[in-house]
GROMACS .gro file of N, CA and C in nm:
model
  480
    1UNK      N    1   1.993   0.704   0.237
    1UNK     CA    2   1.897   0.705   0.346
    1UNK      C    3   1.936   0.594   0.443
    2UNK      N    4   1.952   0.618   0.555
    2UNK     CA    5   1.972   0.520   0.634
    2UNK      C    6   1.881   0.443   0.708
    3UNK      N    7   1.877   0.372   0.780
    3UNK     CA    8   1.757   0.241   0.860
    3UNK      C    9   1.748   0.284   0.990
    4UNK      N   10   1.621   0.338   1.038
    4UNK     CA   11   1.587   0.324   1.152
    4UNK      C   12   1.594   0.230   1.231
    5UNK      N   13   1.677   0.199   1.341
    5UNK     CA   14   1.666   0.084   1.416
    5UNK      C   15   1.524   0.090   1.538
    6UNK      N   16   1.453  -0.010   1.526
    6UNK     CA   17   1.319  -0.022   1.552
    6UNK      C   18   1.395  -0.113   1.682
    7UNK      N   19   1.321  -0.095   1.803
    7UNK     CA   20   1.339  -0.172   1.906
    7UNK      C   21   1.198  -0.275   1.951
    8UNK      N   22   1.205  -0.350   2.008
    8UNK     CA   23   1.069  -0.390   2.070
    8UNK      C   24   0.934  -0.355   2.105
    9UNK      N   25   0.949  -0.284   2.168
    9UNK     CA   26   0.830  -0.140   2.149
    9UNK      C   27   0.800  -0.070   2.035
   10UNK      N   28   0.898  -0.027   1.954
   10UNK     CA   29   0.837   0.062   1.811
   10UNK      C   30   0.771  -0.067   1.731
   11UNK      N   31   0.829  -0.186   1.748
   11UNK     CA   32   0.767  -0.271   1.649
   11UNK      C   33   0.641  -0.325   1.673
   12UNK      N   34   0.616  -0.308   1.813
   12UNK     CA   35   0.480  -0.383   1.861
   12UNK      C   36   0.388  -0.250   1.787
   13UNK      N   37   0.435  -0.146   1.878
   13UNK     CA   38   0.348  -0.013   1.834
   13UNK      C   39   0.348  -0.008   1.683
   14UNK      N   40   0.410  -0.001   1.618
   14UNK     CA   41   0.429  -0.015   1.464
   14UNK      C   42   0.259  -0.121   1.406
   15UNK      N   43   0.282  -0.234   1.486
   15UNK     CA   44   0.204  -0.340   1.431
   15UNK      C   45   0.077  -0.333   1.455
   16UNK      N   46   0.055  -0.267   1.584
   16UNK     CA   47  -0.091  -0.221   1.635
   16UNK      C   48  -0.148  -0.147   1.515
   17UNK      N   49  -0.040   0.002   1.542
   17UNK     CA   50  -0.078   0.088   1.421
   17UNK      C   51  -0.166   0.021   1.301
   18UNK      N   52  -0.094  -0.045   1.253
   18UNK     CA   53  -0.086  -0.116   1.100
   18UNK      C   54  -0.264  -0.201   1.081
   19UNK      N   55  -0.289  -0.255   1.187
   19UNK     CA   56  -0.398  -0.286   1.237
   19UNK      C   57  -0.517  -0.207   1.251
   20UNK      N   58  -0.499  -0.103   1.332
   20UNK     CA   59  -0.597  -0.019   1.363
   20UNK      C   60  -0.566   0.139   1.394
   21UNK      N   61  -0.517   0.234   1.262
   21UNK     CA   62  -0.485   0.342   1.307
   21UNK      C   63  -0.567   0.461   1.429
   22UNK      N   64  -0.687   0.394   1.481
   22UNK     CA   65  -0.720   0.441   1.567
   22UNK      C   66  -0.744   0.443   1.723
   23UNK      N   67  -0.657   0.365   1.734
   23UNK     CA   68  -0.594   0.342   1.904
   23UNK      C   69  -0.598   0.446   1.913
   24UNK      N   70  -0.667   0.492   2.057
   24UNK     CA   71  -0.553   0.577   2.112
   24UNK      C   72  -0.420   0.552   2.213
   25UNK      N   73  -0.370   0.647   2.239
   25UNK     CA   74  -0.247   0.632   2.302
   25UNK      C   75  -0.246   0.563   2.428
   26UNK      N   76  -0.335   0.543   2.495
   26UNK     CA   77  -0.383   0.511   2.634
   26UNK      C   78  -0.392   0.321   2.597
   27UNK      N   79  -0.507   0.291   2.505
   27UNK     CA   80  -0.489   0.186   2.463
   27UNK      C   81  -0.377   0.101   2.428
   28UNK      N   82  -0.278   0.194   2.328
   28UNK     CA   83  -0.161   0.133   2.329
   28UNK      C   84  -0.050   0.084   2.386
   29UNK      N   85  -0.044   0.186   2.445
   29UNK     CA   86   0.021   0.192   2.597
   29UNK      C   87  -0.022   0.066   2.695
   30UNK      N   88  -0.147   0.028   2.702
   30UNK     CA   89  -0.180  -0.115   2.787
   30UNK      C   90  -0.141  -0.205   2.661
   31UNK      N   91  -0.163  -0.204   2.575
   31UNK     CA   92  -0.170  -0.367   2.483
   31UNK      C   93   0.023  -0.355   2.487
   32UNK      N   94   0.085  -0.262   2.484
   32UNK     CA   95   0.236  -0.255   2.466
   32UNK      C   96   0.301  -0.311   2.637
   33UNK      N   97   0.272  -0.240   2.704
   33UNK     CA   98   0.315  -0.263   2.858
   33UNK      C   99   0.387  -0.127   2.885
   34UNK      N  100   0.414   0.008   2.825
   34UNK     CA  101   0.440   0.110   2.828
   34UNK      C  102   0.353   0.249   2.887
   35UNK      N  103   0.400   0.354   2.902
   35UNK     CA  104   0.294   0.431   2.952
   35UNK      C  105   0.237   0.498   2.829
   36UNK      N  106   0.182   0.629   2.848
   36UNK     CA  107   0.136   0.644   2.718
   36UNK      C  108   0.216   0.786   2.678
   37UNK      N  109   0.259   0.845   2.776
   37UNK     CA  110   0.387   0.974   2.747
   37UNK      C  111   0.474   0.867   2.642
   38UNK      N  112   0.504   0.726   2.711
   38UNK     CA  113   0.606   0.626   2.573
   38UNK      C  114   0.556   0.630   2.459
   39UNK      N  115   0.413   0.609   2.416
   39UNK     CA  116   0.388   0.557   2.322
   39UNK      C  117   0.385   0.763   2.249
   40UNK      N  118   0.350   0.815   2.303
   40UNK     CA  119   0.345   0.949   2.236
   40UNK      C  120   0.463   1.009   2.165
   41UNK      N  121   0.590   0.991   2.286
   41UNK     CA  122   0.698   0.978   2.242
   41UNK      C  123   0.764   0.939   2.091
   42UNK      N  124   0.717   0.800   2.124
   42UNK     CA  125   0.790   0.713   2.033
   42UNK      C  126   0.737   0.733   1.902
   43UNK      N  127   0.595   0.750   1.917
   43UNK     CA  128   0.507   0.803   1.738
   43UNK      C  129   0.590   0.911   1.693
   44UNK      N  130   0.599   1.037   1.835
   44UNK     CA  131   0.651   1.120   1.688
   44UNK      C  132   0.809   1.082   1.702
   45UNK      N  133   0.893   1.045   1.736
   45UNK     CA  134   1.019   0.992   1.672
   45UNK      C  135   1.005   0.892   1.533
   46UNK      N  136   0.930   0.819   1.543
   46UNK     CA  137   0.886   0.746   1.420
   46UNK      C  138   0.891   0.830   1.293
   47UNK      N  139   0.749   0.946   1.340
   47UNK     CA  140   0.714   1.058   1.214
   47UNK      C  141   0.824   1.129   1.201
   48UNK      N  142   0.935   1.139   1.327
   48UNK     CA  143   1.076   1.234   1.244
   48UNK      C  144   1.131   1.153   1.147
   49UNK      N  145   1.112   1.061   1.186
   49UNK     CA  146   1.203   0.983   1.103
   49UNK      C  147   1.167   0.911   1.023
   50UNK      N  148   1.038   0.930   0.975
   50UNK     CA  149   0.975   0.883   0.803
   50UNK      C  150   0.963   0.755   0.810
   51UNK      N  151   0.967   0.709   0.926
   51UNK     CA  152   0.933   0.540   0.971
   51UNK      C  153   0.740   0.550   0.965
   52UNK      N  154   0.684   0.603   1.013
   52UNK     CA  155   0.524   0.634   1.059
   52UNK      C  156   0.498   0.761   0.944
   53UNK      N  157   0.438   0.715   0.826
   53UNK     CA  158   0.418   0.861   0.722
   53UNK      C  159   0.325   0.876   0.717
   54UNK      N  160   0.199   0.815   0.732
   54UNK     CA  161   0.088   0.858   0.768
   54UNK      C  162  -0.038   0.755   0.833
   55UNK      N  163  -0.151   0.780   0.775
   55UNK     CA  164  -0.255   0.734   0.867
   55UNK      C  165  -0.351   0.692   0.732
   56UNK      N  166  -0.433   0.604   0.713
   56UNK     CA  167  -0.515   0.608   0.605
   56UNK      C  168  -0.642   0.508   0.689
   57UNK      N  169  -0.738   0.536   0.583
   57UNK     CA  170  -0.850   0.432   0.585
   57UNK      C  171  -0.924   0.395   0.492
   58UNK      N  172  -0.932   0.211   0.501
   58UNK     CA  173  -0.965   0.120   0.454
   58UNK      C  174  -1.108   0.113   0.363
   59UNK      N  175  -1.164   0.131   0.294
   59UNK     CA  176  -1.291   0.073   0.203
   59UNK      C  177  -1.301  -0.014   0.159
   60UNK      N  178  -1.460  -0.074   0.222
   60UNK     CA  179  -1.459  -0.207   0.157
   60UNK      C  180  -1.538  -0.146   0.046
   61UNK      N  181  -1.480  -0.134  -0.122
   61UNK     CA  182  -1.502  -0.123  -0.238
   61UNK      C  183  -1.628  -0.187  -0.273
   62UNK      N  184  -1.646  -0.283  -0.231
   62UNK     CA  185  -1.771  -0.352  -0.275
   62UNK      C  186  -1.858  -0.297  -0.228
   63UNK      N  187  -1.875  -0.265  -0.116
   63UNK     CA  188  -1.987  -0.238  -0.049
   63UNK      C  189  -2.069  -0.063  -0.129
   64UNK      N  190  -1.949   0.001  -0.117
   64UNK     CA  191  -1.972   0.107  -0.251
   64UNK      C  192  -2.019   0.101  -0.352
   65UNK      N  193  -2.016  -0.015  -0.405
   65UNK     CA  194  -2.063  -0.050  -0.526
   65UNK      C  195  -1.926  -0.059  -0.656
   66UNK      N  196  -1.804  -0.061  -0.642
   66UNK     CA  197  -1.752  -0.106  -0.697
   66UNK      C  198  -1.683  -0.208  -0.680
   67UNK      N  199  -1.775  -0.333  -0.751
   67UNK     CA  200  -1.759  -0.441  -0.729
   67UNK      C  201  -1.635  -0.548  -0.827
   68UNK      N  202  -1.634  -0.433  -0.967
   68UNK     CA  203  -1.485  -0.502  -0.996
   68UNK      C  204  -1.391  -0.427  -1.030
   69UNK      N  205  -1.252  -0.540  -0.991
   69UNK     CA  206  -1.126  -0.512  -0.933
   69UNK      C  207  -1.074  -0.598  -1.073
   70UNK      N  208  -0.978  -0.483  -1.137
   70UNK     CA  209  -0.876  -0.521  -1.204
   70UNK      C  210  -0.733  -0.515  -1.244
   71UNK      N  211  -0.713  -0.572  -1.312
   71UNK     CA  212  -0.521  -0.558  -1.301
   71UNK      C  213  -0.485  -0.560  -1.450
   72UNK      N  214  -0.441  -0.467  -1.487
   72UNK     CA  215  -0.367  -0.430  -1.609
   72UNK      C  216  -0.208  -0.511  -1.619
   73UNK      N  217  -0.164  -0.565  -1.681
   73UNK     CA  218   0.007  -0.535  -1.698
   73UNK      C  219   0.053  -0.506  -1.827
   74UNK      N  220   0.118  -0.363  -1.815
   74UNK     CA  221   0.169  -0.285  -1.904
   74UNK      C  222   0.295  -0.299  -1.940
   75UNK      N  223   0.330  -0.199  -2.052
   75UNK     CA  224   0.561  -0.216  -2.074
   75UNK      C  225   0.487  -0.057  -2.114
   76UNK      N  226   0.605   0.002  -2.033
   76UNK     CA  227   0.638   0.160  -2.092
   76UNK      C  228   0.771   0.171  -2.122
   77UNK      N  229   0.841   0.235  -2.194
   77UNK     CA  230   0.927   0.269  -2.205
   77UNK      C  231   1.035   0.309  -2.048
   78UNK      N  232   1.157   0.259  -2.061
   78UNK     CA  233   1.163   0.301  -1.946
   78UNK      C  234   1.233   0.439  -1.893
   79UNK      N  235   1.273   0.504  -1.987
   79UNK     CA  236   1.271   0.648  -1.959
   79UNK      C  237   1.121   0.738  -1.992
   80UNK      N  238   0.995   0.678  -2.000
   80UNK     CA  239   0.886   0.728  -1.968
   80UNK      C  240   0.780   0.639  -1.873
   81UNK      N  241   0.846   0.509  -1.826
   81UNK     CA  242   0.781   0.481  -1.692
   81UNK      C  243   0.737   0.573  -1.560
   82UNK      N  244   0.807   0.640  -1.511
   82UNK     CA  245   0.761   0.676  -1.394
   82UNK      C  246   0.679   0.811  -1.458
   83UNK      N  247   0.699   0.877  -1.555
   83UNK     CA  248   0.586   0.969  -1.617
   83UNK      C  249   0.475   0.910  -1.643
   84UNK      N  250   0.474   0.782  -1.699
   84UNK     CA  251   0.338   0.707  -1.771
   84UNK      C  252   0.255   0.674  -1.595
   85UNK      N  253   0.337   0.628  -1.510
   85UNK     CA  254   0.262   0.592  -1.384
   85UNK      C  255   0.248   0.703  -1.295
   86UNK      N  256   0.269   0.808  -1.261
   86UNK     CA  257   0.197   0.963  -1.308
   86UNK      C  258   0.022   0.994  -1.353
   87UNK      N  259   0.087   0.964  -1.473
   87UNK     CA  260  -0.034   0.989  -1.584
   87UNK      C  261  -0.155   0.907  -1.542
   88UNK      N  262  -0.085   0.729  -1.573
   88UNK     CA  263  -0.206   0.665  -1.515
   88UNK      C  264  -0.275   0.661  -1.338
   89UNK      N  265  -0.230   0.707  -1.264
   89UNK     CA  266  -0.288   0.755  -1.137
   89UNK      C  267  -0.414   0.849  -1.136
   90UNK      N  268  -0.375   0.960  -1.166
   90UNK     CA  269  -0.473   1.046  -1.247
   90UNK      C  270  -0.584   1.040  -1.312
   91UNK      N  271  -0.606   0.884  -1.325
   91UNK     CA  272  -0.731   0.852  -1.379
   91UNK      C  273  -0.830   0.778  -1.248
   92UNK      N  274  -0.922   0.850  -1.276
   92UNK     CA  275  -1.002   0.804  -1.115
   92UNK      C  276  -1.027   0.695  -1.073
   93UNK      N  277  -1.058   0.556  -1.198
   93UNK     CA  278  -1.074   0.457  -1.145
   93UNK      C  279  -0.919   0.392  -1.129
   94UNK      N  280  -0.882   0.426  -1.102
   94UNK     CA  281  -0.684   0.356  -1.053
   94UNK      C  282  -0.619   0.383  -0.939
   95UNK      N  283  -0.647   0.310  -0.889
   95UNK     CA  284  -0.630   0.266  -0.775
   95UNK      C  285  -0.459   0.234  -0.700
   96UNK      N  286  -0.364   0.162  -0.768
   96UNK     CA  287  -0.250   0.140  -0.756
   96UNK      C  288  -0.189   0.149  -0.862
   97UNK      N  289  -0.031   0.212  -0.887
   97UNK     CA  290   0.034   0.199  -0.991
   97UNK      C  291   0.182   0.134  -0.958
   98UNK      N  292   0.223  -0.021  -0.999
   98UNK     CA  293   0.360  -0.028  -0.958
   98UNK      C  294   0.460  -0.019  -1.055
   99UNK      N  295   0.565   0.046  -1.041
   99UNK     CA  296   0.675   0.026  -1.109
   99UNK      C  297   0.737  -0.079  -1.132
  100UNK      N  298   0.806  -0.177  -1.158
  100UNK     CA  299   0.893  -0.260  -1.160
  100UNK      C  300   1.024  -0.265  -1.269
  101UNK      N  301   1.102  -0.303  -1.213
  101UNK     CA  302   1.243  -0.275  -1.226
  101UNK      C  303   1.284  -0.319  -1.404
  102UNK      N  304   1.181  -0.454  -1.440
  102UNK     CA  305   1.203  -0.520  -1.569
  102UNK      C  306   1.221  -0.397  -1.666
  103UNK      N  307   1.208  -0.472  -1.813
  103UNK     CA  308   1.202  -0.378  -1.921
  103UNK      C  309   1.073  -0.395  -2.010
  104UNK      N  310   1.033  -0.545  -1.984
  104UNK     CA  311   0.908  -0.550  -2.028
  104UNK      C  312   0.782  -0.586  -1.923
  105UNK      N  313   0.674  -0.546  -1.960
  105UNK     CA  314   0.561  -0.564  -1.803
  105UNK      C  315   0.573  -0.495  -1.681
  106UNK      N  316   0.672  -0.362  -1.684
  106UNK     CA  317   0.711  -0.322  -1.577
  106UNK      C  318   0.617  -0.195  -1.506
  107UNK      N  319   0.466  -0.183  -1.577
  107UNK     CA  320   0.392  -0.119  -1.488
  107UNK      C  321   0.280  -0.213  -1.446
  108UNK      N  322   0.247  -0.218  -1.323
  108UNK     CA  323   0.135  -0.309  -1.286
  108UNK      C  324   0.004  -0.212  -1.212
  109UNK      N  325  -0.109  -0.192  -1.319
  109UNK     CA  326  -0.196  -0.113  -1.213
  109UNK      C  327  -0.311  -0.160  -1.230
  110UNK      N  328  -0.388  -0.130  -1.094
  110UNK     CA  329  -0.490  -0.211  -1.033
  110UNK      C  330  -0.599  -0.080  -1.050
  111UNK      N  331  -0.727  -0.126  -1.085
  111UNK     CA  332  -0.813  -0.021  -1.129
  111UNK      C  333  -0.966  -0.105  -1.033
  112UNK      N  334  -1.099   0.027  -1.042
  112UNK     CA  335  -1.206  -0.062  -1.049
  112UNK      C  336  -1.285  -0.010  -1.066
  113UNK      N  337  -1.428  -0.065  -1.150
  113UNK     CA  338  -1.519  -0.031  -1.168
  113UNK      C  339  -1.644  -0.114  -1.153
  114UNK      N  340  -1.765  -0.052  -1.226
  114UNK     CA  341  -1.958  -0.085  -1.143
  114UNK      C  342  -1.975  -0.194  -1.220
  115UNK      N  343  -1.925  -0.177  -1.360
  115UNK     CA  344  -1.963  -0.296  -1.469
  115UNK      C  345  -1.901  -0.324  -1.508
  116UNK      N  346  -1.914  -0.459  -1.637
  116UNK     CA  347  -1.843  -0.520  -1.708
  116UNK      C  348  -1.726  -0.438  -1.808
  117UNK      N  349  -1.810  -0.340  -1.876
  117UNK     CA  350  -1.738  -0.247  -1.985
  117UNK      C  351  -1.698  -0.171  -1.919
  118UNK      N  352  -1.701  -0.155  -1.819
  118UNK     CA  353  -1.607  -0.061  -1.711
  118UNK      C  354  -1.449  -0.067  -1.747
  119UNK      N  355  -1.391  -0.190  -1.763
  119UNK     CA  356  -1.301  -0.252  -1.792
  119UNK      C  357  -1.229  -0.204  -1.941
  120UNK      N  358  -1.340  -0.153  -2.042
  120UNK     CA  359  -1.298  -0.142  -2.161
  120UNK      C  360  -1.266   0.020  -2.103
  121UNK      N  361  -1.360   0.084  -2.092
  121UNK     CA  362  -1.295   0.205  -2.068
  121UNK      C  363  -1.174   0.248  -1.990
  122UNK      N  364  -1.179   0.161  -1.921
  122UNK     CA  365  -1.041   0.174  -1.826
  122UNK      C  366  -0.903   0.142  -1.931
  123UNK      N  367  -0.923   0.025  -1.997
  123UNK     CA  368  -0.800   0.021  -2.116
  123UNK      C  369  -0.794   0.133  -2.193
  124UNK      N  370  -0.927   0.195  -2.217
  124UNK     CA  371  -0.902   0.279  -2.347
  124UNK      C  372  -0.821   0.424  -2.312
  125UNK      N  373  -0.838   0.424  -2.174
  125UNK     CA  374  -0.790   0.553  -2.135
  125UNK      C  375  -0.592   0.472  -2.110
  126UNK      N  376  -0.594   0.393  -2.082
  126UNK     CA  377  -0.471   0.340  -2.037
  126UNK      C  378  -0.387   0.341  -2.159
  127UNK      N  379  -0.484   0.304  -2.281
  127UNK     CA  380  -0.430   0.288  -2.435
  127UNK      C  381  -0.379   0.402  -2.502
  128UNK      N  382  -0.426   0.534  -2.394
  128UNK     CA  383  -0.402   0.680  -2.484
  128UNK      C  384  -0.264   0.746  -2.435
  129UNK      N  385  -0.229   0.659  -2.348
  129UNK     CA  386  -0.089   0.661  -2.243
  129UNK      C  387   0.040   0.615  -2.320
  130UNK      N  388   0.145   0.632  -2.285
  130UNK     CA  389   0.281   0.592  -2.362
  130UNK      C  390   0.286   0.479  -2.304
  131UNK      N  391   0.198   0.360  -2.303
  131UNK     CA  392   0.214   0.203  -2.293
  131UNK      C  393   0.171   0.131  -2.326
  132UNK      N  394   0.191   0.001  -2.350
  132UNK     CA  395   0.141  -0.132  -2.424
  132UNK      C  396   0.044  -0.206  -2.288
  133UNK      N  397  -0.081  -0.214  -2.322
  133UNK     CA  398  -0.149  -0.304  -2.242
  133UNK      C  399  -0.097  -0.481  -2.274
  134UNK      N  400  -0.011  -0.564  -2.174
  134UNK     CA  401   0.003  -0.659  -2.229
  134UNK      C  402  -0.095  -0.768  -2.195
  135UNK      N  403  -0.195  -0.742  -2.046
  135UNK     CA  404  -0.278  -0.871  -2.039
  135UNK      C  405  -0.345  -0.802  -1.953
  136UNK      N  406  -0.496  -0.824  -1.890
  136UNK     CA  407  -0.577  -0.746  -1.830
  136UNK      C  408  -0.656  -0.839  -1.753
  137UNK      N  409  -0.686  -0.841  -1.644
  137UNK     CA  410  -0.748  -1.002  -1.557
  137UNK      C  411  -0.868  -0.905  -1.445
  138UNK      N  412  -0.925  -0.976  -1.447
  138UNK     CA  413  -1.065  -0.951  -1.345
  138UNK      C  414  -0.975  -0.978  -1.248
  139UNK      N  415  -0.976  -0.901  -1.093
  139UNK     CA  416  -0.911  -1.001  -1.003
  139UNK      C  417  -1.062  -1.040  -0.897
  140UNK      N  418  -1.022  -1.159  -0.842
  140UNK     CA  419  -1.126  -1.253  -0.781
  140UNK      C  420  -1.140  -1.178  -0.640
  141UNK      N  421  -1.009  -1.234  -0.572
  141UNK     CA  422  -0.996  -1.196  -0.407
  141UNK      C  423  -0.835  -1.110  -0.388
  142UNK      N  424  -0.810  -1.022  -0.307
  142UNK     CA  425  -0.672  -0.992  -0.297
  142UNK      C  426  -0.622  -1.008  -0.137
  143UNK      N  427  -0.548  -1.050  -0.143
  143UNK     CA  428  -0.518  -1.122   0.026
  143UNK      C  429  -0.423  -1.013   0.076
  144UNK      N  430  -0.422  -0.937   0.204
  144UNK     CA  431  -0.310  -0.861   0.250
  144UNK      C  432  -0.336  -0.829   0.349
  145UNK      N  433  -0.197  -0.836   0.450
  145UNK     CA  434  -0.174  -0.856   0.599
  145UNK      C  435  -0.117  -0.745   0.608
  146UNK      N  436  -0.116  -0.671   0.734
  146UNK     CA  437   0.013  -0.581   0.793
  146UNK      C  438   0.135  -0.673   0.808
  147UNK      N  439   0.285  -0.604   0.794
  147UNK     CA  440   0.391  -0.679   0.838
  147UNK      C  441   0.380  -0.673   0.929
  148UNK      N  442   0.454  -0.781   0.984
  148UNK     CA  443   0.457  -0.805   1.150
  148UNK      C  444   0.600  -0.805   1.172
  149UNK      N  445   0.633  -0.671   1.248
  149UNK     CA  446   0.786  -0.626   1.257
  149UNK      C  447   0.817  -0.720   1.382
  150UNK      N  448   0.773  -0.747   1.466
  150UNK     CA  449   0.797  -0.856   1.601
  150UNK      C  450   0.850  -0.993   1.539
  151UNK      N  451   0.767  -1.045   1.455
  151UNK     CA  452   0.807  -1.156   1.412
  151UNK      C  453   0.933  -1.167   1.312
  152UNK      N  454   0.975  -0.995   1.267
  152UNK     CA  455   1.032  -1.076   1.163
  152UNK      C  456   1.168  -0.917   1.276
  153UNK      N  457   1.167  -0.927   1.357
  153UNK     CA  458   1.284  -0.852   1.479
  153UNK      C  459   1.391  -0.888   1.445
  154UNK      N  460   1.430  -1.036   1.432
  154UNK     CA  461   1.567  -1.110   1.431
  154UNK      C  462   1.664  -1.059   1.274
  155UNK      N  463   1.553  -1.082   1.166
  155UNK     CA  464   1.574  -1.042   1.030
  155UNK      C  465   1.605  -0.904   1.044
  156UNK      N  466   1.569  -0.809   1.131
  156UNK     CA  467   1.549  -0.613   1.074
  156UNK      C  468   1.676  -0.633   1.206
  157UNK      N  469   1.671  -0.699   1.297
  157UNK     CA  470   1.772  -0.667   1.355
  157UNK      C  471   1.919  -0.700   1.285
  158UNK      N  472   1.979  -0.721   1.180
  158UNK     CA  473   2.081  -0.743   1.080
  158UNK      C  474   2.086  -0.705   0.995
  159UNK      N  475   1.996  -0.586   0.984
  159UNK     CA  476   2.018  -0.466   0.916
  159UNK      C  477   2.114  -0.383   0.980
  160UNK      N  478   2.210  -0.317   0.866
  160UNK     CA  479   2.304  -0.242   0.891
  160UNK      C  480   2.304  -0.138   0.892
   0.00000   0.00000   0.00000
């Protein structure tokens, strides 16, 4: 697969995006300095090119009422990792599943539920899976930014 080369404009537009998938084009177009035939343009070249894959939106979980957030770290086998993280997706309260490259601890998934024993059930279903639960943590706060392709231009521009 090769690297889209992102210019000045896709990256601003990129970053807006990332921010607020509901600009419209008109908007963007002023916060960019472009017209908005550019910015229309340039989205779907993005979406040809699997740079822009989709659109989502944000829940604040708490406010729903699921107020806790947890984090499993697992070891699957690793010719049944990416089946086991599969499997565990599929379960409604799970939220994220990561792979990682190790041999041990190499699934990391983030779950949540209303109560305390919420937590047990969430292992027990995780326990019926081809993996070892190795440590299981309440998480407190989770911090996360959009990248900021502008700032980091100089770095993506030395991509080959």
């Amino acid at each position: 697969m090769s690297t889209y080369e992102l210019d000045d404009v896709d990256r601003q537009l990129l970053n807006l995006l990332q921010r607020d998938a509901r600009y419209s084009a008109i908007e963007l177009a002023e916060q960019i300095g472009v017209s908005d035939n550019t910015v229309h343009n340039r989205m779907d070249r993005l979406q040809e090119a699997g740079v822009l894959t989709g659109y989502t939106t944000s829940l604040d979980l708490d406010r729903v009422g699921l107020r806790l957030y947890f984090h499993f770290t697992c070891t699957a086998s690793i010719s049944e990792r990416s089946t086991v993280a599969e499997q565990a997706m599929e379960l409604p309260q799970v939220l994220e599943v990561t792979e990682l490259m190790t041999g041990q601890e190499n699934l990391q998934i983030k779950a949540v539920g209303v109560q305390d024993d919420d937590i047990t059930h969430v292992a027990e279903q995780l326990d019926d899976l081809d993996l070892t639960i190795n440590d299981e943590n309440l998480i407190r706060e989770e911090h996360v930014q959009p990248i900021d392709l502008v700032e980091l231009g100089e770095m993506l521009d030395r991509v080959e």
